[in-house]
mmCIF file of C-alpha atoms and ligand atoms in Angstrom:
data_model
loop_
_atom_site.group_PDB
_atom_site.id
_atom_site.type_symbol
_atom_site.label_atom_id
_atom_site.label_comp_id
_atom_site.label_asym_id
_atom_site.label_seq_id
_atom_site.Cartn_x
_atom_site.Cartn_y
_atom_site.Cartn_z
ATOM 1 C CA UNK A 12 -25.848 120.359 -79.404
ATOM 2 C CA UNK A 13 -27.134 116.802 -79.732
ATOM 3 C CA UNK A 14 -26.797 114.660 -76.581
ATOM 4 C CA UNK A 15 -26.269 110.872 -76.768
ATOM 5 C CA UNK A 16 -27.662 108.844 -73.826
ATOM 6 C CA UNK A 17 -25.751 106.029 -72.104
ATOM 7 C CA UNK A 18 -27.735 103.322 -73.924
ATOM 8 C CA UNK A 19 -27.067 104.854 -77.373
ATOM 9 C CA UNK A 20 -23.343 105.435 -77.036
ATOM 10 C CA UNK A 21 -21.968 102.894 -74.559
ATOM 11 C CA UNK A 22 -18.713 104.001 -72.914
ATOM 12 C CA UNK A 23 -16.683 101.531 -70.829
ATOM 13 C CA UNK A 24 -15.675 102.447 -67.223
ATOM 14 C CA UNK A 25 -12.121 103.204 -68.438
ATOM 15 C CA UNK A 26 -13.454 105.832 -70.897
ATOM 16 C CA UNK A 27 -13.079 103.679 -74.019
ATOM 17 C CA UNK A 28 -15.777 103.046 -76.619
ATOM 18 C CA UNK A 29 -17.848 99.878 -76.034
ATOM 19 C CA UNK A 30 -16.665 97.349 -78.666
ATOM 20 C CA UNK A 31 -13.322 98.730 -79.844
ATOM 21 C CA UNK A 32 -11.986 99.585 -76.346
ATOM 22 C CA UNK A 33 -10.236 102.615 -77.866
ATOM 23 C CA UNK A 34 -10.221 106.022 -76.105
ATOM 24 C CA UNK A 35 -10.672 109.288 -78.051
ATOM 25 C CA UNK A 36 -7.003 110.372 -77.830
ATOM 26 C CA UNK A 37 -5.807 107.001 -79.153
ATOM 27 C CA UNK A 38 -7.337 107.355 -82.636
ATOM 28 C CA UNK A 39 -5.320 108.775 -85.562
ATOM 29 C CA UNK A 40 -6.942 110.695 -88.452
ATOM 30 C CA UNK A 41 -5.648 108.092 -90.915
ATOM 31 C CA UNK A 42 -7.134 104.647 -90.312
ATOM 32 C CA UNK A 43 -6.395 101.346 -92.033
ATOM 33 C CA UNK A 44 -9.104 98.699 -91.669
ATOM 34 C CA UNK A 45 -8.473 94.994 -92.270
ATOM 35 C CA UNK A 46 -10.807 92.028 -91.849
ATOM 36 C CA UNK A 47 -8.377 89.560 -90.302
ATOM 37 C CA UNK A 48 -7.118 90.435 -86.767
ATOM 38 C CA UNK A 49 -3.835 88.720 -87.744
ATOM 39 C CA UNK A 50 -3.317 91.306 -90.517
ATOM 40 C CA UNK A 51 -3.114 94.131 -87.940
ATOM 41 C CA UNK A 52 0.345 92.958 -86.828
ATOM 42 C CA UNK A 53 1.435 92.656 -90.488
ATOM 43 C CA UNK A 54 0.535 96.309 -91.048
ATOM 44 C CA UNK A 55 1.983 97.516 -87.730
ATOM 45 C CA UNK A 56 5.245 95.658 -88.411
ATOM 46 C CA UNK A 57 6.046 98.548 -90.795
ATOM 47 C CA UNK A 58 5.470 101.238 -88.129
ATOM 48 C CA UNK A 59 8.449 103.234 -86.788
ATOM 49 C CA UNK A 60 6.897 103.027 -83.318
ATOM 50 C CA UNK A 61 3.694 101.868 -81.625
ATOM 51 C CA UNK A 62 2.028 104.142 -79.053
ATOM 52 C CA UNK A 63 -1.007 102.008 -78.198
ATOM 53 C CA UNK A 64 -2.415 98.504 -78.683
ATOM 54 C CA UNK A 65 -5.707 96.906 -77.586
ATOM 55 C CA UNK A 66 -7.769 93.813 -78.436
ATOM 56 C CA UNK A 67 -11.443 93.019 -77.845
ATOM 57 C CA UNK A 68 -13.422 90.302 -79.673
ATOM 58 C CA UNK A 69 -12.411 90.491 -83.380
ATOM 59 C CA UNK A 70 -11.376 94.148 -83.030
ATOM 60 C CA UNK A 71 -7.600 94.496 -82.665
ATOM 61 C CA UNK A 72 -6.228 98.057 -82.777
ATOM 62 C CA UNK A 73 -2.714 99.503 -82.957
ATOM 63 C CA UNK A 74 -1.858 103.200 -83.293
ATOM 64 C CA UNK A 75 1.658 104.221 -84.283
ATOM 65 C CA UNK A 76 3.635 106.192 -86.826
ATOM 66 C CA UNK A 77 4.824 105.243 -90.305
ATOM 67 C CA UNK A 78 7.433 107.581 -91.869
ATOM 68 C CA UNK A 79 6.222 110.320 -89.525
ATOM 69 C CA UNK A 80 2.470 109.811 -90.271
ATOM 70 C CA UNK A 81 0.246 108.884 -87.329
ATOM 71 C CA UNK A 82 -1.877 105.896 -88.369
ATOM 72 C CA UNK A 83 -4.352 103.607 -86.591
ATOM 73 C CA UNK A 84 -4.761 100.059 -87.927
ATOM 74 C CA UNK A 85 -7.687 97.954 -86.764
ATOM 75 C CA UNK A 86 -9.447 94.716 -87.663
ATOM 76 C CA UNK A 87 -13.166 94.637 -88.327
ATOM 77 C CA UNK A 88 -13.702 90.882 -88.559
ATOM 78 C CA UNK A 89 -15.989 89.714 -91.351
ATOM 79 C CA UNK A 90 -19.093 91.450 -92.659
ATOM 80 C CA UNK A 91 -20.997 94.718 -92.924
ATOM 81 C CA UNK A 92 -22.644 94.212 -89.523
ATOM 82 C CA UNK A 93 -19.184 94.681 -88.007
ATOM 83 C CA UNK A 94 -18.559 97.730 -90.224
ATOM 84 C CA UNK A 95 -21.664 99.333 -88.684
ATOM 85 C CA UNK A 96 -20.055 98.949 -85.250
ATOM 86 C CA UNK A 97 -16.561 99.992 -86.263
ATOM 87 C CA UNK A 98 -17.436 103.074 -88.340
ATOM 88 C CA UNK A 99 -20.018 104.349 -85.822
ATOM 89 C CA UNK A 100 -17.571 103.909 -82.930
ATOM 90 C CA UNK A 101 -14.704 105.552 -84.868
ATOM 91 C CA UNK A 102 -16.949 108.497 -85.728
ATOM 92 C CA UNK A 103 -18.050 108.767 -82.085
ATOM 93 C CA UNK A 104 -14.400 108.783 -80.953
ATOM 94 C CA UNK A 105 -13.694 111.617 -83.401
ATOM 95 C CA UNK A 106 -16.868 113.699 -83.176
ATOM 96 C CA UNK A 107 -18.564 113.156 -79.798
ATOM 97 C CA UNK A 108 -17.201 114.528 -76.525
ATOM 98 C CA UNK A 109 -17.012 111.463 -74.221
ATOM 99 C CA UNK A 110 -17.236 113.665 -71.085
ATOM 100 C CA UNK A 111 -20.362 115.658 -71.987
ATOM 101 C CA UNK A 112 -21.837 113.071 -74.446
ATOM 102 C CA UNK A 113 -22.507 115.925 -76.859
ATOM 103 C CA UNK A 114 -21.565 116.252 -80.515
ATOM 104 C CA UNK A 115 -18.389 118.347 -80.843
ATOM 105 C CA UNK A 116 -18.680 121.788 -82.465
ATOM 106 C CA UNK A 117 -15.764 121.195 -84.852
ATOM 107 C CA UNK A 118 -16.147 118.246 -87.263
ATOM 108 C CA UNK A 119 -13.093 115.971 -87.409
ATOM 109 C CA UNK A 120 -12.776 114.120 -90.708
ATOM 110 C CA UNK A 121 -11.164 110.671 -90.895
ATOM 111 C CA UNK A 122 -9.500 108.885 -93.820
ATOM 112 C CA UNK A 123 -10.475 105.211 -93.806
ATOM 113 C CA UNK A 124 -8.766 102.734 -96.132
ATOM 114 C CA UNK A 125 -9.740 99.074 -96.015
ATOM 115 C CA UNK A 126 -7.108 96.545 -97.156
ATOM 116 C CA UNK A 127 -8.842 93.248 -97.813
ATOM 117 C CA UNK A 128 -8.995 90.087 -99.872
ATOM 118 C CA UNK A 129 -11.577 89.375 -102.554
ATOM 119 C CA UNK A 130 -12.769 87.066 -105.318
ATOM 120 C CA UNK A 131 -12.225 88.251 -108.911
ATOM 121 C CA UNK A 132 -15.026 88.006 -111.477
ATOM 122 C CA UNK A 133 -13.485 89.116 -114.777
ATOM 123 C CA UNK A 134 -10.624 88.001 -117.065
ATOM 124 C CA UNK A 135 -8.659 91.158 -116.061
ATOM 125 C CA UNK A 136 -8.827 90.263 -112.331
ATOM 126 C CA UNK A 137 -6.620 87.157 -111.918
ATOM 127 C CA UNK A 138 -5.278 86.057 -108.537
ATOM 128 C CA UNK A 139 -2.848 88.676 -107.225
ATOM 129 C CA UNK A 140 -4.638 91.704 -108.810
ATOM 130 C CA UNK A 141 -5.199 94.747 -106.555
ATOM 131 C CA UNK A 142 -8.747 96.102 -107.036
ATOM 132 C CA UNK A 143 -9.937 99.490 -105.737
ATOM 133 C CA UNK A 144 -13.700 99.549 -105.218
ATOM 134 C CA UNK A 145 -14.660 102.693 -107.122
ATOM 135 C CA UNK A 146 -18.298 101.687 -106.653
ATOM 136 C CA UNK A 147 -19.731 99.094 -104.288
ATOM 137 C CA UNK A 148 -23.005 97.257 -104.621
ATOM 138 C CA UNK A 149 -24.236 96.394 -101.136
ATOM 139 C CA UNK A 150 -26.069 93.072 -100.940
ATOM 140 C CA UNK A 151 -25.975 93.502 -97.141
ATOM 141 C CA UNK A 152 -28.838 96.012 -96.683
ATOM 142 C CA UNK A 153 -27.080 98.054 -93.972
ATOM 143 C CA UNK A 154 -27.370 101.492 -95.572
ATOM 144 C CA UNK A 155 -31.132 101.038 -96.059
ATOM 145 C CA UNK A 156 -31.523 101.661 -92.287
ATOM 146 C CA UNK A 157 -30.032 105.182 -92.481
ATOM 147 C CA UNK A 158 -31.643 108.453 -93.630
ATOM 148 C CA UNK A 159 -29.914 110.007 -96.633
ATOM 149 C CA UNK A 160 -29.415 106.621 -98.282
ATOM 150 C CA UNK A 161 -31.203 107.637 -101.508
ATOM 151 C CA UNK A 162 -29.299 110.919 -101.844
ATOM 152 C CA UNK A 163 -25.972 109.124 -101.265
ATOM 153 C CA UNK A 164 -26.568 106.270 -103.719
ATOM 154 C CA UNK A 165 -26.625 105.871 -107.512
ATOM 155 C CA UNK A 166 -30.314 105.030 -107.954
ATOM 156 C CA UNK A 167 -30.184 104.665 -111.760
ATOM 157 C CA UNK A 168 -27.370 102.104 -111.435
ATOM 158 C CA UNK A 169 -29.430 100.245 -108.796
ATOM 159 C CA UNK A 170 -32.464 100.055 -111.090
ATOM 160 C CA UNK A 171 -30.392 98.817 -114.064
ATOM 161 C CA UNK A 172 -28.752 96.175 -111.867
ATOM 162 C CA UNK A 173 -32.032 94.924 -110.346
ATOM 163 C CA UNK A 174 -33.595 94.673 -113.811
ATOM 164 C CA UNK A 175 -30.613 92.759 -115.255
ATOM 165 C CA UNK A 176 -30.576 90.350 -112.281
ATOM 166 C CA UNK A 177 -34.360 89.895 -112.161
ATOM 167 C CA UNK A 178 -33.884 90.750 -108.464
ATOM 168 C CA UNK A 179 -35.964 88.557 -106.149
ATOM 169 C CA UNK A 180 -38.349 90.349 -103.725
ATOM 170 C CA UNK A 181 -37.044 87.928 -101.046
ATOM 171 C CA UNK A 182 -33.672 89.739 -101.104
ATOM 172 C CA UNK A 183 -33.082 93.123 -99.474
ATOM 173 C CA UNK A 184 -32.651 96.120 -101.780
ATOM 174 C CA UNK A 185 -29.083 96.396 -103.129
ATOM 175 C CA UNK A 186 -27.495 99.860 -102.774
ATOM 176 C CA UNK A 187 -24.845 101.347 -105.065
ATOM 177 C CA UNK A 188 -22.374 103.737 -103.472
ATOM 178 C CA UNK A 189 -19.185 105.497 -104.628
ATOM 179 C CA UNK A 190 -15.948 105.425 -102.657
ATOM 180 C CA UNK A 191 -14.167 108.753 -102.055
ATOM 181 C CA UNK A 192 -12.711 109.777 -105.428
ATOM 182 C CA UNK A 193 -9.786 111.816 -104.009
ATOM 183 C CA UNK A 194 -8.660 108.876 -101.864
ATOM 184 C CA UNK A 195 -8.924 106.421 -104.792
ATOM 185 C CA UNK A 196 -6.835 108.755 -106.993
ATOM 186 C CA UNK A 197 -4.138 108.917 -104.277
ATOM 187 C CA UNK A 198 -4.026 105.165 -103.542
ATOM 188 C CA UNK A 199 -4.332 103.921 -107.154
ATOM 189 C CA UNK A 200 -1.442 105.485 -109.069
ATOM 190 C CA UNK A 201 -2.108 103.376 -112.167
ATOM 191 C CA UNK A 202 -0.873 100.089 -110.691
ATOM 192 C CA UNK A 203 -4.282 98.808 -109.552
ATOM 193 C CA UNK A 204 -7.632 98.072 -111.203
ATOM 194 C CA UNK A 205 -10.518 100.440 -110.417
ATOM 195 C CA UNK A 206 -13.655 98.325 -110.243
ATOM 196 C CA UNK A 207 -17.193 97.726 -109.108
ATOM 197 C CA UNK A 208 -17.339 95.495 -106.045
ATOM 198 C CA UNK A 209 -20.241 93.483 -104.705
ATOM 199 C CA UNK A 210 -20.169 93.432 -100.903
ATOM 200 C CA UNK A 211 -22.024 90.207 -100.144
ATOM 201 C CA UNK A 212 -23.777 89.191 -96.938
ATOM 202 C CA UNK A 213 -22.003 85.819 -96.943
ATOM 203 C CA UNK A 214 -19.058 83.974 -98.495
ATOM 204 C CA UNK A 215 -20.953 81.030 -99.999
ATOM 205 C CA UNK A 216 -24.567 81.395 -101.248
ATOM 206 C CA UNK A 217 -24.532 85.220 -101.555
ATOM 207 C CA UNK A 218 -21.350 84.960 -103.664
ATOM 208 C CA UNK A 219 -22.808 82.142 -105.790
ATOM 209 C CA UNK A 220 -20.697 79.372 -104.198
ATOM 210 C CA UNK A 221 -22.635 76.116 -104.132
ATOM 211 C CA UNK A 222 -21.480 73.341 -101.838
ATOM 212 C CA UNK A 223 -24.129 70.824 -100.685
ATOM 213 C CA UNK A 224 -27.172 73.145 -100.669
ATOM 214 C CA UNK A 225 -28.298 74.315 -104.147
ATOM 215 C CA UNK A 226 -28.528 78.065 -104.825
ATOM 216 C CA UNK A 227 -31.834 79.923 -105.177
ATOM 217 C CA UNK A 228 -30.519 81.440 -108.438
ATOM 218 C CA UNK A 229 -27.914 79.182 -110.093
ATOM 219 C CA UNK A 230 -27.382 81.839 -112.818
ATOM 220 C CA UNK A 231 -26.563 84.648 -110.321
ATOM 221 C CA UNK A 232 -22.813 84.879 -111.022
ATOM 222 C CA UNK A 233 -23.234 84.509 -114.801
ATOM 223 C CA UNK A 234 -25.609 87.505 -114.730
ATOM 224 C CA UNK A 235 -23.268 89.491 -112.465
ATOM 225 C CA UNK A 236 -20.302 88.836 -114.777
ATOM 226 C CA UNK A 237 -22.210 89.950 -117.898
ATOM 227 C CA UNK A 238 -23.743 93.100 -116.320
ATOM 228 C CA UNK A 239 -22.566 96.383 -117.849
ATOM 229 C CA UNK A 240 -23.809 99.899 -117.077
ATOM 230 C CA UNK A 241 -22.330 103.163 -118.413
ATOM 231 C CA UNK A 242 -19.056 101.358 -119.133
ATOM 232 C CA UNK A 243 -18.844 99.803 -115.640
ATOM 233 C CA UNK A 244 -18.481 96.032 -115.182
ATOM 234 C CA UNK A 245 -18.565 94.203 -111.847
ATOM 235 C CA UNK A 246 -15.033 93.109 -110.960
ATOM 236 C CA UNK A 247 -15.064 91.403 -107.551
ATOM 237 C CA UNK A 248 -16.804 90.069 -104.443
ATOM 238 C CA UNK A 249 -15.874 90.881 -100.874
ATOM 239 C CA UNK A 250 -17.938 91.570 -97.751
ATOM 240 C CA UNK A 251 -17.416 95.082 -96.282
ATOM 241 C CA UNK A 252 -16.784 97.827 -98.885
ATOM 242 C CA UNK A 253 -20.421 98.980 -99.335
ATOM 243 C CA UNK A 254 -21.120 99.706 -95.673
ATOM 244 C CA UNK A 255 -17.714 101.358 -95.274
ATOM 245 C CA UNK A 256 -18.204 103.671 -98.271
ATOM 246 C CA UNK A 257 -21.864 104.320 -97.437
ATOM 247 C CA UNK A 258 -21.636 105.095 -93.723
ATOM 248 C CA UNK A 259 -18.480 107.173 -94.229
ATOM 249 C CA UNK A 260 -20.205 109.238 -96.923
ATOM 250 C CA UNK A 261 -23.231 109.881 -94.676
ATOM 251 C CA UNK A 262 -20.916 110.918 -91.816
ATOM 252 C CA UNK A 263 -18.581 113.090 -93.943
ATOM 253 C CA UNK A 264 -15.478 110.873 -93.764
ATOM 254 C CA UNK A 265 -13.314 109.789 -96.730
ATOM 255 C CA UNK A 266 -13.287 106.035 -97.302
ATOM 256 C CA UNK A 267 -12.288 103.413 -99.822
ATOM 257 C CA UNK A 268 -11.494 99.717 -100.120
ATOM 258 C CA UNK A 269 -8.621 98.037 -101.947
ATOM 259 C CA UNK A 270 -8.443 94.245 -102.072
ATOM 260 C CA UNK A 271 -6.061 91.623 -103.375
ATOM 261 C CA UNK A 272 -7.718 88.912 -105.465
ATOM 262 C CA UNK A 273 -7.170 85.518 -103.822
ATOM 263 C CA UNK A 274 -9.702 83.545 -105.904
ATOM 264 C CA UNK A 275 -10.819 84.029 -109.499
ATOM 265 C CA UNK A 276 -14.344 82.686 -109.802
ATOM 266 C CA UNK A 277 -14.350 82.764 -113.607
ATOM 267 C CA UNK A 278 -11.389 80.444 -114.132
ATOM 268 C CA UNK A 279 -11.855 78.719 -110.759
ATOM 269 C CA UNK A 280 -8.363 79.293 -109.328
ATOM 270 C CA UNK A 281 -7.431 80.294 -105.760
ATOM 271 C CA UNK A 282 -4.367 81.124 -103.692
ATOM 272 C CA UNK A 283 -4.842 80.208 -100.015
ATOM 273 C CA UNK A 284 -1.196 81.191 -99.285
ATOM 274 C CA UNK A 285 -1.711 84.904 -99.871
ATOM 275 C CA UNK A 286 -0.523 86.187 -96.493
ATOM 276 C CA UNK A 287 2.997 87.111 -97.651
ATOM 277 C CA UNK A 288 1.954 88.642 -100.967
ATOM 278 C CA UNK A 289 -0.598 91.005 -99.385
ATOM 279 C CA UNK A 290 2.357 92.771 -97.727
ATOM 280 C CA UNK A 291 3.158 94.522 -101.045
ATOM 281 C CA UNK A 292 -0.338 96.038 -101.025
ATOM 282 C CA UNK A 293 0.019 97.019 -97.355
ATOM 283 C CA UNK A 294 3.325 98.867 -97.996
ATOM 284 C CA UNK A 295 1.841 100.643 -101.024
ATOM 285 C CA UNK A 296 -1.166 101.869 -99.014
ATOM 286 C CA UNK A 297 1.032 102.953 -96.073
ATOM 287 C CA UNK A 298 3.157 105.058 -98.453
ATOM 288 C CA UNK A 299 0.147 106.704 -100.119
ATOM 289 C CA UNK A 300 -2.389 107.181 -97.306
HETATM 290 C C1 LIG B 13 -13.900 86.351 -96.286
HETATM 291 O O1 LIG B 13 -12.940 85.361 -96.367
HETATM 292 C C2 LIG B 13 -13.334 87.654 -95.773
HETATM 293 O O2 LIG B 13 -12.233 88.054 -96.619
HETATM 294 C C3 LIG B 13 -12.473 89.320 -97.211
HETATM 295 C C4 LIG B 13 -13.991 89.450 -97.157
HETATM 296 O O3 LIG B 13 -14.410 90.780 -97.315
HETATM 297 C C5 LIG B 13 -14.335 88.798 -95.847
HETATM 298 O O4 LIG B 13 -14.146 89.657 -94.759
HETATM 299 O O5 LIG B 13 -11.816 90.408 -96.605
HETATM 300 P P1 LIG B 13 -10.722 90.322 -95.426
HETATM 301 O O6 LIG B 13 -9.601 89.475 -95.960
HETATM 302 O O7 LIG B 13 -10.293 91.713 -95.133
HETATM 303 O O8 LIG B 13 -11.406 89.693 -94.227
HETATM 304 N N1 LIG B 14 -13.178 87.215 -99.862
HETATM 305 C C1 LIG B 14 -14.445 87.086 -100.321
HETATM 306 O O1 LIG B 14 -15.379 87.657 -99.741
HETATM 307 N N2 LIG B 14 -14.652 86.304 -101.396
HETATM 308 C C2 LIG B 14 -13.673 85.636 -102.022
HETATM 309 O O2 LIG B 14 -13.935 84.912 -102.991
HETATM 310 C C3 LIG B 14 -12.353 85.783 -101.535
HETATM 311 C C4 LIG B 14 -12.134 86.588 -100.438
#
């Protein structure tokens, strides 16, 4: 059995995992991930009861039950760097014995559903649309650090995308990864858009937003919007779905992302007062997870 040294898997004196401060028994098999720590309470407000609650940095976690289902909801903060921490620590809680520091004999599979916000890129993704990321294109580079990346990714899609974009050698290699198809089919019962999501390594430049500093490629978003491959078009920008789908696939967990559009980049409209309307999406996911 593989052994994980103290420096590789850091366990706090109270027996909880380093960043999340969650102990192994406190994690449910069904996990909802949100970016905003404030959204954790919005999700947990629907729970029948709460058994556990903890907060550390941007990671706020509540475990409880919803209509008899045990669910953990936790915030990841913004970005794929945080997804690396969250998904690795969740997997460690599920699949490493914290007493012996050895991998457990029996694999425990988790279901991870991210509920986020995003920017829409197509005419069929106006503000308020719910988009499931059937495929994610990672601009973040995270999966490139893990073995198995090529086997897990759609390499032909990557090549077509890089060619269409005239991809700069200054940027890290984009990776194209599928979300778990069974989970998408369960969460999207025909009332959401299935799309291709770019998970960007920033909110401004990497998503083609130009404020005072000009962009390296002013045509980036135009090219993204016109890209088409095997019937797929790119529907939206957010910042976590690629690492979540990619790491989960490498580890054997089921994962997907569904986001509500709060800005449509094509027609330049936005809704900064989305916090009440995202509750409809939260209730839908809670019923179907
Ligand atoms: C940017 O405003 C943040 O919003 C989106 C992006 O992915 C990024 O995290 O998701 P959340 O609303 O879940 O944070
Ligand atoms: N989140 C993003 O990452 N981009 C947007 O445009 C809106 C929300």
